[in-house]
Short mmCIF file of C-alpha atoms in Angstrom, two decimals:
data_model
loop_
_atom_site.label_atom_id
_atom_site.label_comp_id
_atom_site.label_asym_id
_atom_site.label_seq_id
_atom_site.Cartn_x
_atom_site.Cartn_y
_atom_site.Cartn_z
CA MET T 251 99.36 143.36 64.63
CA LYS T 252 98.97 140.79 67.39
CA LEU T 253 102.74 140.41 67.55
CA ASN T 254 103.04 144.05 68.49
CA LYS T 255 100.76 143.37 71.42
CA LEU T 256 102.62 140.25 72.50
CA TYR T 257 106.16 141.53 72.07
CA LEU T 258 106.67 145.24 72.45
CA ALA T 259 108.41 146.95 69.54
CA THR T 260 111.16 148.30 71.77
CA SER T 261 113.49 146.14 73.83
CA SER T 262 113.66 148.59 76.72
CA LEU T 263 111.23 148.80 79.62
CA ALA T 264 111.73 152.57 79.45
CA LEU T 265 109.14 152.51 76.67
CA LEU T 266 106.91 149.84 78.15
CA TYR T 267 103.74 151.89 78.31
CA PHE T 268 104.09 154.48 75.57
CA SER T 269 106.90 155.76 73.38
CA PRO T 270 107.92 159.35 72.53
CA ALA T 271 106.70 158.78 68.98
CA ALA T 272 103.32 157.65 70.24
CA ILE T 273 103.10 160.74 72.44
CA ALA T 274 103.72 163.02 69.48
CA GLN T 275 100.93 161.32 67.51
CA GLN T 276 98.28 161.63 70.20
CA GLU T 277 95.27 163.63 69.09
CA SER T 278 93.68 164.04 72.50
CA ARG T 279 95.17 165.34 75.71
CA ILE T 280 93.72 162.56 77.83
CA GLN T 281 93.66 158.90 76.89
CA LEU T 282 92.20 156.06 78.92
CA SER T 283 93.02 152.39 78.47
CA GLY T 284 92.74 149.31 80.59
CA ALA T 285 93.13 145.59 81.06
CA VAL T 286 91.28 142.76 82.80
CA MET T 287 92.37 139.19 83.52
CA GLN T 288 90.89 136.03 85.00
CA SER T 289 92.77 132.74 85.50
CA TRP T 290 92.21 129.21 86.80
CA GLN T 291 94.66 126.65 88.14
CA ALA T 292 94.77 122.98 89.10
CA GLY T 293 97.32 120.65 90.68
CA MET T 294 99.47 123.18 92.57
CA GLU T 295 100.40 120.72 95.31
CA VAL T 296 103.86 120.75 96.90
CA GLU T 297 105.52 117.35 97.30
CA GLY T 298 108.77 116.10 98.85
CA ALA T 299 110.37 115.57 102.23
CA ALA T 300 110.89 119.32 102.78
CA ALA T 301 107.48 120.48 101.55
CA ASP T 302 105.64 123.02 103.66
CA PRO T 303 102.74 120.94 105.07
CA GLY T 304 100.33 123.81 104.50
CA ASN T 305 100.92 123.63 100.74
CA ALA T 306 100.97 119.84 100.38
CA ASN T 307 97.34 119.60 99.29
CA ALA T 308 95.40 121.92 97.03
CA ASP T 309 92.20 121.87 95.00
CA SER T 310 91.56 123.52 91.65
CA GLY T 311 90.02 126.96 91.53
CA PHE T 312 89.84 130.45 90.06
CA HIS T 313 92.18 133.26 90.99
CA ARG T 314 90.91 136.65 92.03
CA PHE T 315 89.87 138.78 89.06
CA ARG T 316 92.39 141.53 88.23
CA PHE T 317 91.89 144.83 86.46
CA ALA T 318 93.79 148.03 85.69
CA ILE T 319 92.90 151.47 84.36
CA ASN T 320 95.68 153.46 82.66
CA ILE T 321 95.54 157.23 82.34
CA ASN T 322 97.78 159.09 79.87
CA VAL T 323 97.71 162.88 79.85
CA GLN T 324 99.62 164.95 77.29
CA VAL T 325 100.09 168.24 79.12
CA THR T 326 102.38 169.92 76.57
CA GLU T 327 104.43 168.70 73.65
CA ARG T 328 107.24 167.70 76.02
CA VAL T 329 105.40 167.01 79.30
CA SER T 330 103.04 164.11 79.97
CA VAL T 331 101.65 162.13 82.89
CA PHE T 332 100.97 158.41 83.24
CA ALA T 333 99.14 156.62 86.05
CA GLU T 334 97.98 153.02 86.51
CA LEU T 335 95.21 152.31 89.01
CA ALA T 336 94.91 148.60 89.58
CA GLU T 337 93.63 145.85 91.85
CA GLU T 338 96.53 143.38 91.91
CA PRO T 339 96.04 140.58 94.45
CA ASN T 340 99.34 138.98 93.37
CA ASP T 341 101.25 142.15 94.24
CA TRP T 342 99.83 144.71 96.64
CA ASN T 343 96.82 143.09 98.25
CA ASP T 344 96.73 140.40 100.91
CA SER T 345 93.20 139.02 100.45
CA SER T 346 91.87 142.57 100.30
CA ALA T 347 90.00 144.40 97.55
CA ALA T 348 91.96 147.65 97.52
CA VAL T 349 92.74 149.61 94.38
CA SER T 350 96.35 150.80 94.40
CA GLN T 351 98.58 153.05 92.37
CA ASP T 352 101.46 150.82 91.32
CA LEU T 353 103.05 152.81 88.50
CA ALA T 354 102.77 156.55 87.85
CA TRP T 355 105.08 159.29 86.68
CA ILE T 356 105.58 162.72 85.19
CA GLN T 357 107.49 162.47 81.91
CA PHE T 358 109.72 165.21 80.54
CA GLN T 359 110.76 164.54 76.93
CA PHE T 360 114.03 166.43 76.30
CA ASN T 361 114.10 165.65 72.57
CA ASP T 362 113.18 162.81 70.22
CA ASP T 363 115.86 160.57 71.75
CA MET T 364 115.96 161.25 75.49
CA GLY T 365 113.73 161.91 78.45
CA VAL T 366 113.24 161.46 82.19
CA ARG T 367 110.40 160.19 84.33
CA LEU T 368 109.80 161.23 87.94
CA GLY T 369 107.54 159.09 90.10
CA ASN T 370 106.97 155.38 90.69
CA LEU T 371 109.22 153.59 88.25
CA ILE T 372 110.42 150.14 87.22
CA SER T 373 113.70 148.88 88.67
CA THR T 374 115.22 145.86 86.95
CA THR T 375 118.37 144.38 85.43
CA GLN T 376 116.41 142.92 82.51
CA ASN T 377 116.08 144.36 79.02
CA PHE T 378 113.95 141.89 77.06
CA ILE T 379 111.04 141.35 79.40
CA ARG T 380 107.96 139.22 79.05
CA TYR T 381 106.30 139.82 82.37
CA SER T 382 102.85 139.56 83.94
CA ASP T 383 101.86 142.19 86.51
CA GLY T 384 98.29 142.12 87.75
CA ALA T 385 96.01 142.48 84.72
CA ALA T 386 98.89 143.55 82.44
CA VAL T 387 99.70 140.10 81.07
CA GLN T 388 99.58 140.25 77.27
CA SER T 389 103.29 141.03 76.78
CA ASN T 390 104.06 137.68 78.46
CA PRO T 391 103.48 134.51 76.37
CA PHE T 392 103.43 132.52 79.63
CA VAL T 393 100.93 132.72 82.45
CA GLY T 394 103.53 132.92 85.21
CA ASN T 395 106.74 134.89 85.43
CA SER T 396 110.28 133.54 85.39
CA LEU T 397 111.87 131.93 88.43
CA VAL T 398 114.70 134.46 88.18
CA ASP T 399 112.98 137.73 87.21
CA MET T 400 114.82 140.60 88.88
CA ILE T 401 112.20 143.34 88.87
CA THR T 402 110.23 145.60 91.20
CA ALA T 403 108.61 149.02 91.35
CA GLU T 404 110.19 151.87 93.31
CA GLU T 405 110.04 155.66 93.44
CA GLY T 406 112.60 158.06 92.03
CA LEU T 407 114.10 159.24 88.72
CA TRP T 408 114.14 157.21 85.50
CA PHE T 409 116.32 158.50 82.63
CA TYR T 410 116.01 156.79 79.23
CA GLY T 411 117.11 157.07 75.64
CA VAL T 412 116.68 155.48 72.22
CA HIS T 413 119.26 156.21 69.50
CA ASN T 414 119.44 155.09 65.88
CA THR T 415 122.93 154.46 64.50
CA ALA T 416 124.35 153.59 61.09
CA ASN T 417 122.98 150.66 59.06
CA ASP T 418 119.66 150.63 60.93
CA HIS T 419 121.25 149.61 64.21
CA SER T 420 119.90 151.09 67.43
CA ILE T 421 120.85 151.55 71.08
CA THR T 422 118.51 151.80 74.05
CA TRP T 423 119.48 152.66 77.61
CA ASP T 424 117.97 153.73 80.89
CA ALA T 425 119.21 154.62 84.35
CA VAL T 426 117.35 154.85 87.66
CA VAL T 427 117.98 156.46 91.02
CA SER T 428 115.33 155.31 93.47
CA THR T 429 114.23 154.62 97.00
CA PRO T 430 112.80 151.16 97.56
CA ASP T 431 109.18 151.66 98.55
CA PHE T 432 106.08 153.80 98.00
CA PHE T 433 106.14 155.32 101.48
CA ALA T 434 108.34 158.23 102.53
CA ASP T 435 111.16 156.94 104.72
CA PHE T 436 113.95 159.32 105.69
CA THR T 437 115.63 157.08 108.25
CA ASP T 438 119.34 157.83 108.51
CA GLY T 439 121.21 155.30 106.37
CA ARG T 440 118.19 154.30 104.26
CA GLY T 441 120.19 155.07 101.10
CA TYR T 442 119.37 154.88 97.40
CA ASN T 443 119.20 152.21 94.74
CA TYR T 444 120.96 152.68 91.38
CA GLY T 445 120.31 150.88 88.12
CA LEU T 446 121.71 151.01 84.59
CA ARG T 447 120.69 148.98 81.50
CA GLY T 448 121.25 149.05 77.77
CA THR T 449 120.81 147.13 74.52
CA TYR T 450 122.43 147.05 71.10
CA ASN T 451 119.98 146.01 68.39
CA LEU T 452 120.71 144.78 64.85
CA PRO T 453 118.16 144.95 62.00
CA SER T 454 118.32 141.16 61.64
CA GLY T 455 116.46 140.82 64.96
CA LEU T 456 119.56 140.00 67.01
CA SER T 457 120.03 142.08 70.17
CA PHE T 458 122.50 142.14 73.04
CA GLY T 459 121.73 143.59 76.47
CA GLY T 460 123.17 144.08 79.90
CA GLY T 461 122.07 145.53 83.21
CA MET T 462 123.29 146.19 86.72
CA PHE T 463 121.64 147.27 89.95
CA SER T 464 123.10 148.37 93.28
CA THR T 465 121.57 149.00 96.71
CA ASN T 466 123.20 150.95 99.52
CA HIS T 467 121.43 150.68 102.88
CA ASP T 468 122.64 150.47 106.45
CA ILE T 469 121.36 147.40 108.26
CA ASP T 470 119.98 149.50 111.14
CA ALA T 471 117.94 151.56 108.68
CA VAL T 472 116.13 148.59 107.13
CA THR T 473 115.78 146.22 110.10
CA GLY T 474 112.12 145.64 110.79
CA LYS T 475 111.15 147.02 107.38
CA THR T 476 110.86 145.74 103.84
CA ALA T 477 114.31 144.84 102.51
CA GLY T 478 116.56 147.38 100.85
CA THR T 479 114.82 146.48 97.59
CA LEU T 480 112.43 143.75 96.48
CA ILE T 481 114.17 143.38 93.12
CA ALA T 482 115.99 140.16 94.12
CA VAL T 483 112.90 138.39 95.49
CA GLY T 484 110.69 139.04 92.49
CA ASP T 485 107.12 140.23 92.28
CA GLY T 486 103.97 138.43 93.35
CA ASP T 487 103.45 135.62 90.84
CA ASN T 488 100.34 134.09 89.27
CA TYR T 489 100.68 130.71 90.99
CA GLN T 490 98.72 130.22 94.21
CA PHE T 491 99.30 127.69 97.00
CA ALA T 492 96.89 126.59 99.70
CA SER T 493 98.47 128.42 102.64
CA SER T 494 100.17 131.35 100.90
CA ALA T 495 98.81 134.87 100.56
CA PRO T 496 97.99 136.09 97.04
CA ASN T 497 100.98 138.45 97.13
CA ALA T 498 103.46 135.89 98.49
CA ARG T 499 106.94 135.50 96.99
CA VAL T 500 107.16 131.77 97.74
CA THR T 501 107.62 130.88 94.06
CA HIS T 502 110.89 132.87 93.87
CA PRO T 503 114.23 131.87 95.50
CA LEU T 504 114.52 133.89 98.70
CA ILE T 505 118.29 134.27 98.99
CA VAL T 506 119.34 137.93 98.56
CA PRO T 507 117.48 140.47 100.74
CA GLY T 508 118.73 143.56 98.91
CA VAL T 509 120.26 145.46 101.82
CA ASP T 510 123.74 146.18 100.43
CA ALA T 511 123.54 144.27 97.16
CA PHE T 512 124.88 144.24 93.62
CA ILE T 513 123.11 142.46 90.74
CA TRP T 514 124.22 142.11 87.14
CA GLN T 515 122.71 140.38 84.13
CA ALA T 516 123.58 139.81 80.46
CA ASP T 517 121.04 138.97 77.73
CA VAL T 518 120.99 137.92 74.10
CA GLN T 519 117.84 137.78 72.01
CA TYR T 520 116.83 136.91 68.47
CA LYS T 521 113.34 137.95 67.41
CA THR T 522 111.42 137.83 64.13
CA ASP T 523 107.69 137.82 63.41
CA THR T 524 107.71 134.02 63.77
CA VAL T 525 110.53 133.04 66.12
CA LEU T 526 111.84 134.41 69.39
CA LEU T 527 114.82 133.07 71.36
CA HIS T 528 116.12 134.70 74.53
CA GLY T 529 118.86 133.69 76.95
CA LEU T 530 120.18 135.39 80.08
CA PHE T 531 122.78 134.86 82.78
CA GLY T 532 123.42 136.84 85.94
CA SER T 533 124.47 137.04 89.56
CA ALA T 534 123.14 138.71 92.71
CA LYS T 535 125.25 139.29 95.84
CA ASP T 536 124.57 140.92 99.19
CA ASP T 537 126.75 141.58 102.22
CA TYR T 538 123.77 140.66 104.38
CA SER T 539 121.42 137.69 104.79
CA TRP T 540 118.10 137.16 106.54
CA ALA T 541 118.62 136.66 110.26
CA ASP T 542 116.35 133.61 110.52
CA GLY T 543 117.70 131.82 107.47
CA GLN T 544 116.86 131.83 103.79
CA GLY T 545 113.74 130.53 102.11
CA THR T 546 111.23 132.78 103.90
CA PHE T 547 110.65 136.49 103.45
CA GLN T 548 111.70 138.43 106.57
CA THR T 549 112.62 141.92 107.75
CA ASN T 550 115.57 141.12 110.06
CA TYR T 551 119.13 140.76 108.77
CA ILE T 552 122.63 139.69 109.76
CA GLU T 553 126.04 140.53 108.30
CA GLN T 554 126.62 137.34 106.29
CA ASP T 555 127.24 137.02 102.55
CA ALA T 556 124.31 135.96 100.40
CA GLU T 557 124.75 135.13 96.71
CA MET T 558 122.83 133.53 93.86
CA ALA T 559 123.72 132.79 90.24
CA PHE T 560 120.89 132.46 87.74
CA TRP T 561 120.19 131.78 84.07
CA SER T 562 117.25 131.21 81.79
CA ILE T 563 116.43 130.34 78.18
CA GLU T 564 113.06 130.76 76.50
CA GLY T 565 111.52 130.54 73.07
CA ARG T 566 108.27 131.32 71.29
CA TYR T 567 107.06 130.13 67.88
CA MET T 568 104.10 131.67 66.06
CA ILE T 569 102.18 128.90 64.29
CA ASN T 570 100.15 131.58 62.54
CA GLU T 571 99.12 135.12 63.41
CA ASP T 572 96.66 133.83 66.03
CA LEU T 573 98.37 130.81 67.63
CA TYR T 574 101.73 130.36 69.35
CA VAL T 575 103.60 127.88 71.53
CA ALA T 576 106.30 128.79 74.06
CA ALA T 577 108.78 127.17 76.44
CA ARG T 578 111.01 128.53 79.22
CA TYR T 579 113.54 126.95 81.56
CA ALA T 580 115.11 128.91 84.42
CA GLU T 581 117.58 127.91 87.12
CA SER T 582 118.99 129.50 90.26
CA ASP T 583 121.95 128.33 92.38
CA ASN T 584 122.40 129.41 95.98
CA GLU T 585 126.10 130.27 96.34
CA SER T 586 125.90 131.92 99.76
CA ALA T 587 128.54 131.44 102.43
CA GLY T 588 128.68 127.85 103.66
CA ILE T 589 126.48 126.40 100.89
CA SER T 590 128.02 124.35 98.07
CA ASP T 591 125.59 121.56 97.08
CA ASN T 592 121.87 120.72 97.06
CA ASN T 593 121.43 124.41 96.25
CA THR T 594 119.52 124.54 92.94
CA ALA T 595 115.98 125.64 92.11
CA SER T 596 114.58 125.23 88.59
CA ARG T 597 111.34 126.00 86.78
CA LEU T 598 110.05 124.61 83.49
CA GLN T 599 107.14 126.32 81.73
CA LEU T 600 105.42 124.91 78.63
CA GLY T 601 102.53 126.87 77.18
CA GLY T 602 100.71 128.41 74.31
CA GLY T 603 98.25 131.12 73.40
CA TRP T 604 95.39 131.99 71.09
CA TRP T 605 94.57 135.53 70.03
CA MET T 606 90.79 135.49 69.64
CA ASN T 607 91.05 139.06 68.34
CA ASP T 608 93.47 141.97 68.63
CA SER T 609 92.46 142.61 72.26
CA THR T 610 91.64 139.15 73.64
CA LEU T 611 94.23 136.51 74.52
CA PHE T 612 93.74 133.02 75.98
CA LYS T 613 96.78 131.25 77.45
CA ALA T 614 97.43 127.81 78.92
CA GLU T 615 100.57 126.61 80.69
CA TYR T 616 102.05 123.61 82.44
CA VAL T 617 104.63 124.56 85.08
CA LYS T 618 106.99 122.43 87.17
CA GLN T 619 109.38 123.75 89.82
CA GLU T 620 111.99 121.76 91.75
CA GLU T 621 113.68 123.11 94.90
CA GLU T 622 116.67 121.42 96.48
CA GLN T 623 117.49 121.47 100.18
CA TYR T 624 119.37 124.79 100.20
CA SER T 625 117.90 126.40 97.08
CA GLY T 626 115.98 129.12 98.94
CA GLY T 627 112.75 128.08 97.27
CA GLY T 628 109.88 129.26 99.40
CA THR T 629 107.62 126.21 99.04
CA ALA T 630 110.25 124.05 100.75
CA GLN T 631 111.39 124.30 104.35
CA PHE T 632 114.91 125.67 103.91
CA GLY T 633 117.59 123.21 105.03
CA ALA T 634 115.23 120.28 105.43
CA GLU T 635 116.64 117.20 103.74
CA GLY T 636 115.03 116.07 100.51
CA GLY T 637 113.84 119.34 99.01
CA ALA T 638 110.45 119.78 97.37
CA GLU T 639 108.74 120.16 94.02
CA TRP T 640 105.41 121.29 92.63
CA ASP T 641 103.66 121.39 89.27
CA GLY T 642 100.28 122.24 87.83
CA VAL T 643 98.23 123.65 84.99
CA ILE T 644 97.08 127.25 84.76
CA ILE T 645 94.75 128.89 82.20
CA GLU T 646 94.30 132.61 81.67
CA ALA T 647 91.95 134.91 79.74
CA SER T 648 92.76 138.59 79.30
CA VAL T 649 91.29 141.58 77.48
CA THR T 650 92.76 145.01 76.82
CA PHE T 651 90.69 148.04 75.88
#
């Protein structure tokens, strides 16, 4: 079913790549799969009094081609290994052509309901995720990600569970304990990140979810390095501006650096074979801010409260089994110390998709983002009067195999 490709059967990212049931049904010990994606964009020009001059003019063009190879190895009935090798210019690479390992883990399945993964894992507050990451784009009906996605990859332990209850109800949960990068760092005070999420799912298609995430890092331990976690500044997105690197975060509000932070989020979703509706609301707070002001990604911090509130609503309608239309609106408010107005960033996405076959998806999207003076939007010069906005069209073709 194409719907099973577009919207994963489980609502938890703990089963994003393969489920315990799928593991048990594997006939071979080693399975290879992959994905490729190519996209094109036009009109991504930033306008407004506070626009970064380097992004004010842009031509149309193709993005860098992206690909990923996934390796699944069933070692024993209860032990398996997963690894993704990918070239992701919107994430790892800064105009380079390197192949990186972004996600990989050893999985220990305790029983049919619970397990743990050890390795590079997904840290997020979100439960019902439609997200593009490199070539892995077919679970997302849009080309770009949300303005307020709270998600990143880190290394550590990932516990998860799926439990069926009475009357065909189910509960999913996962918990992570992680360190915030892929490079060993044992600096005193570096600390750990902690995350917990869960959903309650009804057979009607209605689900409720919640998540929280906490970081615990001394400022001296992270100064000069990547922030305590990248979860609050999003991942590299699929929109490209004239002067920004392919892996830039300039599409995401840059407010909370993730040094000593707490993030929470609540979700509600209704999903059938034809209709999907999803709404979320959350908040991110940090005892620290970037030393040189918000709106640009930095590695120096000061002890000053940073806070953002965010919400989003999205929907998808299947016209038939091959065609769909989708819309998403997301908004972020900068509620940091000393900021009370002209502090909103918003993104509207209108798009659709066509499944040419079970493995091939074409998507098109119109996107418009508005960034007020103190919103923390990275395409505007933070604090400059007038704010900025940008919009454009982006088209994407992807194949899984």
